[in-house]
C-alpha cells in the first residue's frame, strides 16, 4: 500500500478549499509560521488537544444557550449573556461561546483521593470531571422562585474544620437557601454530600435539579429515572444520586419542551430521555407547612457502589501535622495560607495537578512550583512521593517530557531535586542519580552550537511557559537550564562524585556566560538594562519570565541591575491596579506572576512588594482561591482553571519568605514582616520551616517595657535544628537596621517608633 506521506494531500486540500470558496488553509498556515522562530514543535499537542476540546464545547454552547435563555443556566452564563451586566460579552462573530468572565470554582475532596467535585460561586455542584451538575432551588406553587445562579448576591465560604466544606447562602425578601457540599467516606467509598437547608414565607419546595451543564458549558445527559422508592436517580445507567427523603413531586423535561422549571406543576414523570442529551430533572421536597422550613441531603457516590476498591484516607489533621504553622494578625492573609495548604494537599494525592478541572493533568512546570511549597512548609513525604515518579516521565534522550517543545522542564526537575536534598539534609537517592545525569546531559546536548549565530549557546526556540508568546529563544528556559546544571553539580557533590560535579559546574558557568553575552547584546539593541522575554523581542509582558533568574532560581544577587530594571518595566507598563496583567494568552491579572514580582522586590528590600501582596489577597475568591487569570473589571476568572494550584503554592511561598528565606550562604529572617503586624502587638510565628540549613521556627513577640516609651520593642527569636553548623543569620525587618546576631545567639531585640 502506498504510504500516506506520498499522497499529494496539500494539493488536494488547496483544491477543495478553492473549489468551495474558502481561504487556502495551506497558504494561511505557511503565513502563520513566519511569525514564530523555527522550532522542532510549533505548539505542544497536549495544548492543541485541550484547546480543541474547549472550543468543541464552545461550539455546542453556541448552538444551545443563546436560543434558550429562558432556561436556568450556570452563574457565568447568566452574567456573561446579560447585556446589563459588566460581565457581558458580545457574541456576534464568536463561533464558540466559552466562559471568559467567571471561571471560578472550588474543589472539595479528600487528601488521599484524586477525584474532586467542584462548586461554582452560586453553589452549582459538578461531582464528576467534565460531567453534569446538580443545582438547588426554592420554588412555590405560585411560580415564585429563588434560583441561586440568577441572584446578583450570595455568600460563600470554605470551612476548614474536620473536612473541606463549601457553604453557599442565597436569600431574597421571602426565602433563604443554604447548601453545604463536602466529600466523605461512606462505607469506604468517597461520596459527595450536599446538605440543604431552606425556608420560605409561603408553601414551597426545595428542588434538587439535574442540569446538563457545568462551569464550562453543556455536558450531556441522555436518560435518567427515579426509582420505585422515590429516593434515588439513576443517570445514564451509570451514576446514582441518592436523596435522604422521599421525593414529593418529580418532573423530567427534554430539550424540545425546554427547561424542567417550565414543567413544574404539571403531571409527574418518573423517567425521562432526551435525544440531544439535554435532559433536565427536578426532585421536589416540601417545606414544613407550619414552620416554612425544610432540609434534605443528597449523596452522590464518586465510585460505583459495586466497586471492590475501598478508599482509605487519613484525616486532614494528620496530613497537616508536619506543616509549618503561620500565625499573623491579618485574618485574610492567615486564612489564605491555611486554605492554600489544603489546596496543595488536595491536588497531590497521586500526580500533582495545577487545578481540579480544566488543568487536571500533569505539567512539570506547575508541579515544581507546587513541590517547592510542599517542601518549604514541611510536607516532605507528600513531595517525595511525587518526586519518585519523575523518572517514569523521562524519555530515552533524558528529556523530562510533559509537553513537547517546552525546554524548561529538565532544569526545573533538577532544581527541585536539589531543593529536596538541601531542605532534608540528605544526599540524593541512589535510584535518582541516573535520572539526574541523563537530565543534565540533555541540557548540555540540547543547547545550540557556537557558530556565530545570534542565539549561540542558548536552548532552541520553543513554546516555553505558554504564556510568554509564540516559539522563541526564551530566557526563562535558559535560566532554568543553568539552574538545572548547578543543581546537578550540587547533587553529585552530595553523592560524592566530584568528577560529575565538576563537569556540571563548568557546563553551568559556560552556559551562564553565553546567556549573559546574549542579554547584554539584547539590552544594547533595546537601549535598556532590562531583560526582554527573548533575544529578538522588544520589552513586553513576556519579560515576566526573565524574573526566574532572581526568583526562584537565585542566579543573581538581590539587587542585580538587570532584574531591577525588568521589574520597573513590568510595574510601570504591565500592571493594572497593582496586579501584573499578562497580555499574552491570559489577558488577565495573574496572581502567581504578581507574587513573583513581589518576591523579587522583597529580596531587594523594596517595600513595594507589600502593595502587590495586598492586591492579590483582595483578588482571592470568597473561598480563598485564585483562577489562573482574573478579569480586571469583574474580578472573575477569565482564563485557565478556576482554582489554580500554582497560585496557592506561590501564596504559601510569599508567606514563608516573609519570615525566613535562604540567600546562598546565609539565612534571612523577617524580610517581609508588615509594620502593621508589629503595631498590632501580637505574637507572630512561622514554622517549623525546612531551609537549606535546617528546620527553623521564627517567632516575633512584643516585649513589655518597664515604663512608657516612644518605642515599641520586639524580640525576634528562632528555634532551630541545623543540618550541621549554624549558618550566618541576618535579621532584615523592613525599615530597620540589618542585625547580625552571633552564631551562638537565638534571638535579638529591635525597636520601632510607636
XYZ file of C-alpha atoms in Angstrom:
754
model
C 0.000 0.000 0.000
C 1.250 3.455 -0.857
C 2.497 5.342 2.193
C 0.273 8.263 3.231
C 3.216 10.630 3.000
C 3.230 10.126 -0.780
C -0.397 11.219 -1.113
C -0.440 14.799 -2.515
C -2.675 15.880 0.358
C -1.594 19.534 0.277
C -2.689 19.818 -3.355
C -5.991 18.107 -2.557
C -6.661 20.416 0.396
C -5.810 23.515 -1.677
C -8.104 22.370 -4.492
C -11.014 21.565 -2.181
C -10.731 24.904 -0.369
C -10.627 26.975 -3.546
C -13.451 25.000 -5.171
C -15.742 25.879 -2.279
C -14.617 29.490 -1.992
C -12.553 29.148 1.225
C -9.176 30.663 2.014
C -6.309 28.353 1.133
C -5.506 26.767 4.555
C -2.064 25.583 3.448
C -1.037 29.083 2.434
C -2.558 30.507 5.617
C -0.578 28.106 7.812
C 2.562 28.973 5.895
C 1.983 32.661 6.631
C 1.413 31.900 10.325
C 4.751 30.128 10.544
C 6.514 33.354 9.634
C 5.506 34.918 12.954
C 7.407 32.399 15.081
C 11.009 31.308 15.380
C 11.845 27.997 13.671
C 11.336 25.211 16.173
C 11.064 21.459 16.436
C 7.470 21.887 17.618
C 5.061 24.663 16.764
C 2.825 24.044 19.750
C 2.522 21.189 22.267
C -0.021 18.695 21.004
C -1.387 18.455 24.538
C -2.392 22.122 24.412
C -3.866 21.758 20.946
C -5.925 18.834 22.206
C -7.129 20.764 25.262
C -7.960 23.801 23.134
C -9.841 21.667 20.631
C -11.943 20.116 23.405
C -12.733 23.510 24.919
C -13.770 25.008 21.599
C -15.764 21.904 20.697
C -17.791 22.509 23.831
C -17.912 26.191 22.907
C -19.487 25.255 19.570
C -22.142 23.246 21.377
C -22.710 26.171 23.752
C -23.208 28.377 20.689
C -25.903 26.062 19.382
C -27.710 25.590 22.689
C -27.507 28.549 25.051
C -28.375 31.751 23.214
C -31.579 30.271 21.762
C -32.778 29.076 25.169
C -32.191 31.942 27.555
C -35.434 31.107 29.385
C -33.560 28.185 30.979
C -31.802 28.367 34.322
C -28.135 28.450 33.330
C -24.924 28.448 35.414
C -23.863 31.689 37.081
C -21.278 32.523 34.397
C -23.841 32.276 31.593
C -26.432 34.299 33.490
C -23.837 37.057 33.883
C -21.947 36.826 30.587
C -25.112 36.761 28.460
C -26.831 39.625 30.341
C -26.452 42.913 28.386
C -26.971 44.898 31.595
C -24.123 43.165 33.406
C -20.473 44.272 33.463
C -19.567 40.686 32.534
C -21.468 40.860 29.240
C -19.519 39.719 26.172
C -20.996 40.282 22.691
C -21.333 37.098 20.667
C -21.630 38.413 17.092
C -18.631 36.800 15.377
C -17.720 34.326 18.125
C -18.302 30.865 16.768
C -17.641 29.370 20.192
C -19.150 30.561 23.465
C -16.757 29.988 26.337
C -16.697 31.060 29.982
C -14.465 34.145 29.816
C -15.787 36.145 32.750
C -16.368 33.899 35.776
C -14.040 30.913 35.628
C -14.349 30.453 39.379
C -14.942 27.223 41.225
C -13.643 25.458 44.296
C -12.892 21.779 44.749
C -13.884 19.611 47.669
C -12.409 16.215 48.330
C -10.177 14.034 50.437
C -6.385 14.385 50.724
C -5.861 10.765 49.613
C -8.352 10.687 46.717
C -7.784 12.401 43.382
C -11.352 12.842 42.051
C -12.604 16.273 43.050
C -16.157 17.612 42.775
C -16.241 21.351 42.099
C -18.677 24.025 43.250
C -19.294 27.289 41.408
C -19.898 30.726 43.040
C -23.641 30.068 43.382
C -23.391 26.529 44.704
C -23.771 24.550 41.458
C -22.174 21.145 42.132
C -20.329 19.222 39.407
C -19.477 15.885 41.060
C -17.613 14.289 38.131
C -14.967 15.936 35.983
C -16.401 17.283 32.730
C -19.822 15.972 33.727
C -23.340 17.148 34.526
C -24.248 19.129 37.619
C -26.746 19.332 40.456
C -28.341 22.631 41.435
C -30.542 23.583 44.397
C -33.599 25.841 44.037
C -36.606 27.055 46.026
C -39.935 27.290 44.162
C -43.572 27.871 45.093
C -46.835 26.726 43.540
C -47.430 30.355 42.525
C -44.338 30.331 40.262
C -42.124 32.284 42.614
C -38.573 31.000 42.740
C -35.231 31.526 44.418
C -32.699 30.473 41.772
C -29.101 30.985 43.011
C -27.473 31.413 39.584
C -29.832 34.291 38.774
C -29.186 36.112 42.043
C -26.723 39.001 41.970
C -25.519 38.376 45.505
C -24.641 35.325 47.539
C -22.463 34.394 50.480
C -19.953 31.610 50.050
C -17.138 30.343 52.225
C -14.859 27.345 52.622
C -14.996 25.698 56.022
C -11.721 24.094 57.150
C -12.764 22.178 60.236
C -12.621 18.376 60.098
C -13.341 18.369 56.373
C -13.412 20.774 53.464
C -16.943 22.086 53.160
C -18.241 24.771 50.804
C -21.159 26.683 52.270
C -23.307 28.779 49.940
C -26.135 31.029 51.153
C -28.625 32.817 48.909
C -31.702 34.727 50.000
C -34.306 37.222 48.900
C -37.114 39.027 50.682
C -39.153 35.841 51.047
C -36.782 32.899 51.107
C -33.475 31.543 52.329
C -31.406 28.721 50.819
C -28.183 27.223 52.161
C -26.176 24.337 50.737
C -23.145 22.627 52.264
C -21.014 20.468 49.978
C -18.286 18.079 51.102
C -16.748 14.722 50.281
C -16.800 11.991 52.908
C -16.066 8.288 53.069
C -19.228 6.227 53.438
C -18.505 2.526 53.791
C -15.007 3.241 52.415
C -16.483 4.823 49.286
C -15.871 8.540 48.595
C -19.216 10.289 48.394
C -20.159 13.849 47.508
C -22.632 15.061 50.120
C -24.966 18.034 49.713
C -26.853 19.198 52.791
C -29.618 21.699 52.063
C -31.477 23.982 54.498
C -34.244 26.266 53.293
C -37.119 28.452 54.419
C -39.850 30.411 52.654
C -42.721 32.558 53.872
C -45.306 30.657 51.830
C -45.709 26.983 50.876
C -42.703 25.999 48.804
C -40.437 23.185 47.678
C -36.728 22.518 47.829
C -35.827 21.434 44.303
C -32.809 19.253 43.591
C -32.310 19.963 39.900
C -30.337 17.793 37.492
C -28.530 20.026 34.988
C -26.901 19.074 31.630
C -24.026 21.526 32.035
C -21.116 22.594 34.237
C -18.928 25.725 34.636
C -17.520 25.200 31.112
C -20.903 24.753 29.422
C -23.086 21.945 28.101
C -22.438 18.394 29.354
C -24.911 15.855 28.052
C -27.490 13.797 29.938
C -29.329 11.271 27.773
C -31.534 9.485 30.290
C -32.494 9.297 33.946
C -35.163 7.729 36.104
C -36.464 7.885 39.648
C -36.555 4.524 41.441
C -39.714 2.936 42.863
C -38.817 4.023 46.403
C -38.694 7.635 45.098
C -35.339 8.317 46.771
C -32.753 7.773 44.029
C -31.882 8.837 40.484
C -30.111 6.547 38.032
C -28.464 8.792 35.424
C -27.349 7.438 32.047
C -27.438 3.963 33.606
C -24.136 4.502 35.414
C -24.366 7.273 38.038
C -26.508 7.401 41.162
C -27.897 10.344 43.112
C -29.497 9.424 46.462
C -31.944 11.535 48.485
C -32.392 11.441 52.262
C -36.157 11.915 51.861
C -38.827 10.512 49.631
C -39.414 12.794 46.665
C -42.795 14.549 46.992
C -43.105 15.579 43.359
C -40.979 14.765 40.346
C -40.548 16.019 36.784
C -38.391 15.486 33.699
C -38.083 17.580 30.552
C -36.263 17.135 27.261
C -34.733 19.807 25.035
C -37.835 20.155 22.885
C -40.029 21.045 25.880
C -37.500 23.375 27.493
C -36.096 23.502 30.994
C -37.750 21.377 33.655
C -38.532 24.618 35.515
C -41.272 25.132 32.917
C -42.774 21.701 33.718
C -43.209 22.122 37.468
C -46.853 21.808 38.480
C -47.690 19.593 35.524
C -48.185 15.825 35.553
C -45.383 13.828 37.184
C -42.791 11.980 35.156
C -40.654 9.286 36.746
C -38.438 8.508 33.746
C -37.027 10.689 31.007
C -34.914 10.642 27.853
C -33.593 13.318 25.521
C -32.319 12.512 22.047
C -29.948 15.519 22.035
C -28.614 14.935 25.557
C -30.236 17.938 27.256
C -32.386 16.106 29.797
C -33.305 18.061 32.935
C -34.969 16.776 36.096
C -36.454 18.162 39.312
C -36.855 16.243 42.558
C -39.125 18.329 44.819
C -39.351 18.231 48.611
C -41.996 20.193 50.520
C -41.110 22.605 53.279
C -42.810 22.084 56.635
C -46.297 23.568 56.431
C -46.080 25.062 59.950
C -42.536 26.411 60.109
C -41.901 27.070 56.426
C -38.553 25.340 56.820
C -37.076 22.186 55.366
C -33.980 20.072 54.926
C -32.772 17.439 52.511
C -29.459 15.663 51.974
C -28.101 14.357 48.687
C -25.443 11.640 48.386
C -23.575 11.108 45.120
C -21.160 8.138 45.225
C -17.984 9.063 43.348
C -17.180 5.451 42.534
C -19.655 2.720 41.668
C -21.265 1.014 44.626
C -20.277 -2.439 43.354
C -16.639 -1.391 43.032
C -14.281 -3.592 45.010
C -11.946 -0.646 45.584
C -12.050 0.694 49.123
C -10.552 4.109 49.737
C -8.571 4.804 52.871
C -7.942 8.432 53.735
C -6.230 9.855 56.766
C -7.905 12.877 58.377
C -6.775 16.350 57.374
C -5.218 16.932 60.786
C -2.865 14.004 60.282
C -1.780 15.229 56.853
C -1.133 18.709 58.241
C 0.677 17.740 61.428
C 4.138 18.373 59.911
C 3.103 21.539 58.054
C 4.589 24.875 59.068
C 2.147 26.929 61.118
C 1.616 30.584 60.258
C 0.421 32.955 62.969
C -0.205 36.567 61.967
C -2.844 39.182 62.918
C -4.012 39.696 59.319
C -7.018 37.359 59.194
C -7.247 37.417 55.398
C -3.590 36.522 54.849
C -3.858 33.878 57.570
C -6.950 32.291 56.027
C -5.443 32.290 52.524
C -2.373 30.448 53.831
C -4.473 27.830 55.634
C -6.645 27.302 52.557
C -3.605 27.133 50.257
C -2.073 24.298 52.280
C -5.229 22.266 51.822
C -5.408 23.153 48.143
C -1.912 21.711 47.685
C -2.768 18.524 49.545
C -5.997 18.102 47.616
C -4.168 18.242 44.269
C -1.210 15.991 45.111
C -2.723 12.688 46.184
C -1.090 10.867 43.243
C 0.246 13.052 40.493
C 0.398 16.793 41.031
C -2.260 18.756 39.198
C -2.430 22.543 38.825
C -6.227 22.508 39.008
C -9.245 20.280 39.716
C -10.921 20.629 36.323
C -9.523 22.491 33.284
C -5.925 21.739 34.312
C -6.331 18.311 35.792
C -3.269 16.950 34.005
C 0.432 16.938 34.672
C 2.945 19.666 33.836
C 6.483 19.568 35.213
C 6.475 23.346 35.460
C 3.431 23.615 37.705
C 4.463 20.534 39.664
C 7.838 22.039 40.530
C 6.317 25.207 41.982
C 3.791 23.152 43.953
C 6.554 20.844 45.194
C 8.618 23.820 46.317
C 5.740 24.957 48.537
C 5.173 21.448 49.898
C 8.858 21.092 50.760
C 9.240 24.555 52.269
C 6.313 24.016 54.627
C 7.431 20.616 55.876
C 5.160 18.386 53.794
C 8.231 16.386 52.807
C 6.686 12.936 52.372
C 3.959 14.339 50.158
C 6.582 15.912 47.910
C 8.841 12.864 47.948
C 6.164 10.529 46.592
C 5.753 12.852 43.593
C 9.498 13.178 43.007
C 9.825 9.398 42.930
C 7.505 9.307 39.898
C 9.540 11.750 37.812
C 11.835 9.113 36.321
C 8.870 7.426 34.630
C 8.307 10.637 32.638
C 11.900 10.885 31.399
C 12.352 9.638 27.842
C 15.334 7.842 26.275
C 17.113 11.125 25.499
C 16.978 12.328 29.084
C 14.154 14.795 28.411
C 11.568 15.214 31.169
C 8.516 15.205 28.980
C 5.132 16.547 29.930
C 4.612 18.702 26.810
C 6.678 18.724 23.632
C 8.735 21.792 22.815
C 8.949 23.138 26.362
C 12.602 23.278 27.322
C 12.288 24.419 30.932
C 11.320 21.073 32.451
C 14.775 19.484 32.754
C 16.242 22.417 34.616
C 13.225 22.632 36.873
C 13.272 18.940 37.757
C 16.978 19.006 38.664
C 16.451 22.200 40.658
C 13.584 20.757 42.720
C 15.555 17.548 43.382
C 18.356 19.743 44.705
C 15.857 21.638 46.884
C 14.607 18.349 48.305
C 18.146 17.308 49.262
C 19.001 20.731 50.685
C 15.826 21.014 52.748
C 16.053 17.477 54.125
C 19.821 17.468 54.605
C 20.084 14.237 52.612
C 22.118 13.098 49.641
C 20.132 12.225 46.511
C 18.661 8.761 46.423
C 20.834 6.281 44.568
C 17.938 5.493 42.211
C 17.791 9.184 41.255
C 21.412 9.501 40.112
C 20.982 8.038 36.632
C 17.911 10.206 36.102
C 19.851 13.295 37.235
C 22.821 12.580 34.972
C 20.668 11.944 31.933
C 18.650 15.078 32.646
C 21.730 17.279 32.976
C 23.361 15.803 29.878
C 20.178 16.525 27.941
C 20.520 20.241 28.794
C 24.126 20.271 27.600
C 23.321 18.396 24.404
C 20.197 20.423 23.660
C 21.978 23.768 23.582
C 22.667 25.312 20.206
C 26.262 25.174 18.939
C 28.517 28.232 18.776
C 28.572 29.013 15.070
C 28.460 32.784 15.176
C 24.663 32.852 15.298
C 22.638 35.351 17.348
C 21.465 32.506 19.576
C 24.777 30.746 20.145
C 24.781 28.548 23.219
C 21.093 29.010 24.039
C 18.428 26.351 24.135
C 16.450 26.071 20.878
C 13.332 28.078 20.200
C 10.427 26.501 21.987
C 6.946 27.112 23.301
C 8.320 27.592 26.816
C 5.855 28.603 29.507
C 2.980 29.058 27.040
C 2.031 32.494 28.331
C 5.205 34.177 27.062
C 4.191 34.177 23.394
C 4.903 32.136 20.234
C 8.002 29.953 19.839
C 11.191 31.786 20.735
C 14.580 31.502 22.438
C 13.163 32.338 25.841
C 15.478 33.401 28.647
C 13.081 31.621 31.021
C 14.127 28.270 29.518
C 17.803 29.178 29.621
C 17.766 30.384 33.213
C 16.155 27.109 34.224
C 18.757 25.212 32.189
C 21.560 26.947 34.100
C 19.799 26.339 37.414
C 19.453 22.666 36.493
C 23.158 22.250 35.752
C 24.083 23.985 39.015
C 21.671 21.667 40.795
C 23.300 18.641 39.153
C 26.664 19.946 40.349
C 25.358 20.124 43.929
C 23.582 16.773 43.760
C 26.636 14.860 42.533
C 28.774 16.653 45.085
C 26.399 15.391 47.778
C 26.623 11.930 46.222
C 30.436 12.058 46.408
C 31.012 12.126 42.641
C 33.379 15.090 42.285
C 34.092 14.304 38.632
C 30.485 14.727 37.514
C 30.023 17.616 39.939
C 32.915 19.450 38.299
C 31.607 18.675 34.816
C 28.236 20.264 35.508
C 29.749 23.228 37.309
C 31.858 24.025 34.253
C 28.884 23.497 31.946
C 26.738 25.834 34.034
C 29.428 28.528 34.069
C 29.858 28.369 30.296
C 26.072 28.391 29.768
C 25.706 31.416 32.058
C 28.450 33.221 30.120
C 26.605 32.675 26.823
C 23.335 33.895 28.273
C 24.957 36.984 29.824
C 26.530 37.913 26.492
C 23.216 37.436 24.773
C 21.333 39.549 27.332
C 23.909 42.317 27.083
C 23.573 42.333 23.302
C 19.782 42.414 23.508
C 19.986 45.253 26.032
C 22.172 47.330 23.732
C 19.773 46.807 20.847
C 16.875 47.941 23.036
C 18.851 50.624 24.874
C 17.816 49.206 28.220
C 19.256 47.211 31.099
C 16.008 45.295 31.438
C 15.788 41.717 30.168
C 13.189 41.013 27.462
C 11.441 37.666 27.140
C 13.803 36.569 24.354
C 16.792 37.997 22.441
C 14.795 39.324 19.498
C 11.799 40.604 21.460
C 11.059 44.169 22.442
C 10.118 44.742 26.071
C 6.617 43.437 26.718
C 4.701 41.478 29.341
C 6.594 38.300 28.382
C 9.587 39.761 30.248
C 7.932 38.398 33.397
C 9.587 35.065 32.533
C 13.037 36.591 32.872
C 12.454 37.154 36.594
C 13.154 33.442 37.069
C 16.834 34.423 37.225
C 16.131 36.086 40.588
C 13.123 34.118 41.814
C 13.116 31.287 42.397
C 16.430 30.249 40.775
C 18.566 32.894 42.551
C 21.139 33.016 39.748
C 21.900 36.655 40.536
C 22.337 38.924 43.541
C 19.395 40.526 45.333
C 19.927 43.842 43.573
C 21.054 42.756 40.134
C 20.579 45.853 37.989
C 19.149 43.938 35.044
C 16.449 42.301 37.151
C 15.515 45.534 38.917
C 15.173 47.340 35.583
C 12.962 44.496 34.374
C 10.781 44.825 37.463
C 10.456 48.582 36.928
C 9.306 47.998 33.367
C 6.738 45.428 34.499
C 5.431 47.670 37.279
C 5.159 50.704 35.032
C 3.883 49.122 31.832
C 2.275 45.789 32.685
C 0.332 46.245 35.895
C -3.337 47.014 36.461
C -4.290 48.159 39.958
C -1.140 46.653 41.498
C -1.616 43.309 39.760
C 0.543 42.031 36.907
C -1.599 41.917 33.761
C -0.402 39.250 31.354
C -1.246 40.339 27.800
C -0.103 37.087 26.216
C -2.811 34.403 26.202
C -4.052 35.079 29.734
C -5.296 38.649 29.162
C -5.965 38.972 32.840
C -4.334 39.743 36.176
C -2.159 36.810 37.136
C -1.855 36.047 40.840
C 1.266 33.879 40.868
C 3.226 36.074 38.450
C 2.358 39.148 40.528
C 3.745 37.299 43.528
C 6.954 36.580 41.557
C 7.437 40.327 41.177
C 6.741 40.713 44.903
C 9.374 38.067 45.701
C 11.991 39.947 43.667
C 11.111 43.250 45.376
C 11.166 41.672 48.836
C 14.532 40.096 48.087
C 15.853 43.529 47.053
C 14.495 45.219 50.182
C 11.947 47.253 48.205
C 8.759 47.607 50.282
C 6.528 47.950 47.225
C 6.123 44.189 47.464
C 3.517 44.833 50.166
C 1.136 46.552 47.720
C 1.324 43.601 45.348
C 0.679 41.024 48.061
C -2.248 43.032 49.375
C -3.775 43.241 45.916
C -3.522 39.503 45.338
C -5.207 38.896 48.685
C -8.051 41.191 47.618
C -8.462 39.285 44.347
C -8.948 35.922 46.046
C -12.408 34.416 45.789
C -14.626 34.157 48.890
C -13.394 30.558 49.228
C -9.741 31.681 49.178
C -8.883 30.640 45.623
C -7.456 32.320 42.542
C -8.284 31.430 38.930
C -5.239 31.447 36.670
C -6.129 34.853 35.239
C -8.531 37.407 36.704
C -10.756 39.789 34.750
C -9.658 43.317 35.756
C -13.255 44.592 35.767
C -15.397 41.748 37.096
C -12.807 40.171 39.377
C -13.885 36.795 38.000
C -11.712 34.225 36.303
C -11.109 34.832 32.595
C -8.633 32.074 31.716
C -7.483 28.674 32.915
C -8.692 26.675 35.867
C -10.954 28.334 38.396
C -8.811 27.080 41.267
C -5.177 27.420 40.254
C -2.832 25.446 42.480
C 0.345 27.228 41.317
C -1.177 30.452 42.678
C -1.851 28.766 46.023
C 1.746 27.498 46.081
C 3.129 30.970 45.487
C 0.953 32.425 48.257
C 2.499 29.886 50.609
C 5.991 30.807 49.410
C 5.491 34.559 49.868
C 4.273 33.963 53.432
C 7.195 31.634 54.130
C 9.785 34.015 52.692
C 8.261 36.851 54.682
C 9.602 35.113 57.791
C 12.550 33.088 56.534
C 14.429 32.559 53.285
C 17.830 31.337 52.171
C 20.237 33.678 50.449
C 23.019 31.338 49.308
C 25.327 31.182 52.353
C 23.056 32.872 54.893
C 19.577 32.787 56.339
C 17.463 35.946 56.171
C 14.763 36.421 58.816
C 11.811 38.798 58.869
C 12.422 40.477 55.498
C 8.726 40.689 54.643
C 7.155 41.381 58.025
C 4.496 44.074 57.771
C 4.781 47.080 60.060
C 1.049 46.769 60.708
C 1.591 43.282 62.088
C 4.167 44.653 64.522
C 1.986 47.573 65.576
C -0.764 45.098 66.480
C 1.471 43.972 69.372
C 0.547 40.353 68.752
C 2.923 37.408 68.556
C 3.924 36.429 65.019
C 5.156 32.961 64.175
C 6.092 30.680 61.297
C 7.437 27.170 61.435
C 8.869 24.689 61.681
C 10.087 25.535 58.181
C 12.682 23.434 56.378
C 15.557 25.507 54.996
C 18.853 24.661 53.338
C 20.483 24.877 56.763
C 17.883 23.011 58.803
C 14.414 23.389 60.261
C 13.604 26.793 61.744
C 10.703 28.300 63.648
C 10.706 32.090 63.712
C 8.804 33.960 66.431
C 8.363 37.721 66.810
C 6.754 38.906 70.011
C 6.258 42.263 71.723
C 8.300 42.923 74.827
C 6.779 44.817 77.734
C 8.814 47.825 78.783
C 9.026 48.869 82.445
C 7.859 52.407 81.643
C 6.124 54.295 78.853
C 8.412 54.868 75.910
C 8.184 56.321 72.422
C 9.385 52.988 71.111
C 7.729 49.608 70.563
C 10.143 46.827 71.414
C 10.040 43.354 69.896
C 12.012 40.178 70.265
C 12.665 38.021 67.224
C 13.815 34.515 68.093
C 14.439 31.328 66.194
C 14.322 27.736 67.281
C 16.394 25.558 65.031
C 17.519 22.073 64.197
C 20.508 22.656 61.924
C 21.763 20.034 59.484
C 25.315 20.805 60.636
C 26.746 24.065 61.975
C 24.655 27.186 62.432
C 24.558 29.441 59.348
C 25.139 33.157 59.169
C 21.856 34.861 60.058
C 20.612 38.288 59.035
C 17.569 39.878 60.671
C 16.287 42.177 57.972
C 12.980 43.711 59.046
C 11.596 46.347 56.643
C 12.633 49.845 57.650
C 15.002 48.542 60.312
C 18.750 48.362 60.501
C 20.040 44.931 59.432
C 21.057 42.948 62.512
C 23.813 40.337 62.514
C 23.442 38.085 65.557
C 26.292 35.876 66.639
C 26.144 32.230 65.643
C 25.501 31.148 69.235
C 22.565 33.548 69.674
C 18.957 32.602 69.009
C 17.266 35.976 69.411
C 17.697 39.721 69.023
C 15.690 42.763 70.069
C 14.627 45.639 67.859
C 12.664 48.816 68.388
C 10.399 50.899 66.199
C 8.517 54.181 66.676
C 5.214 53.783 68.472
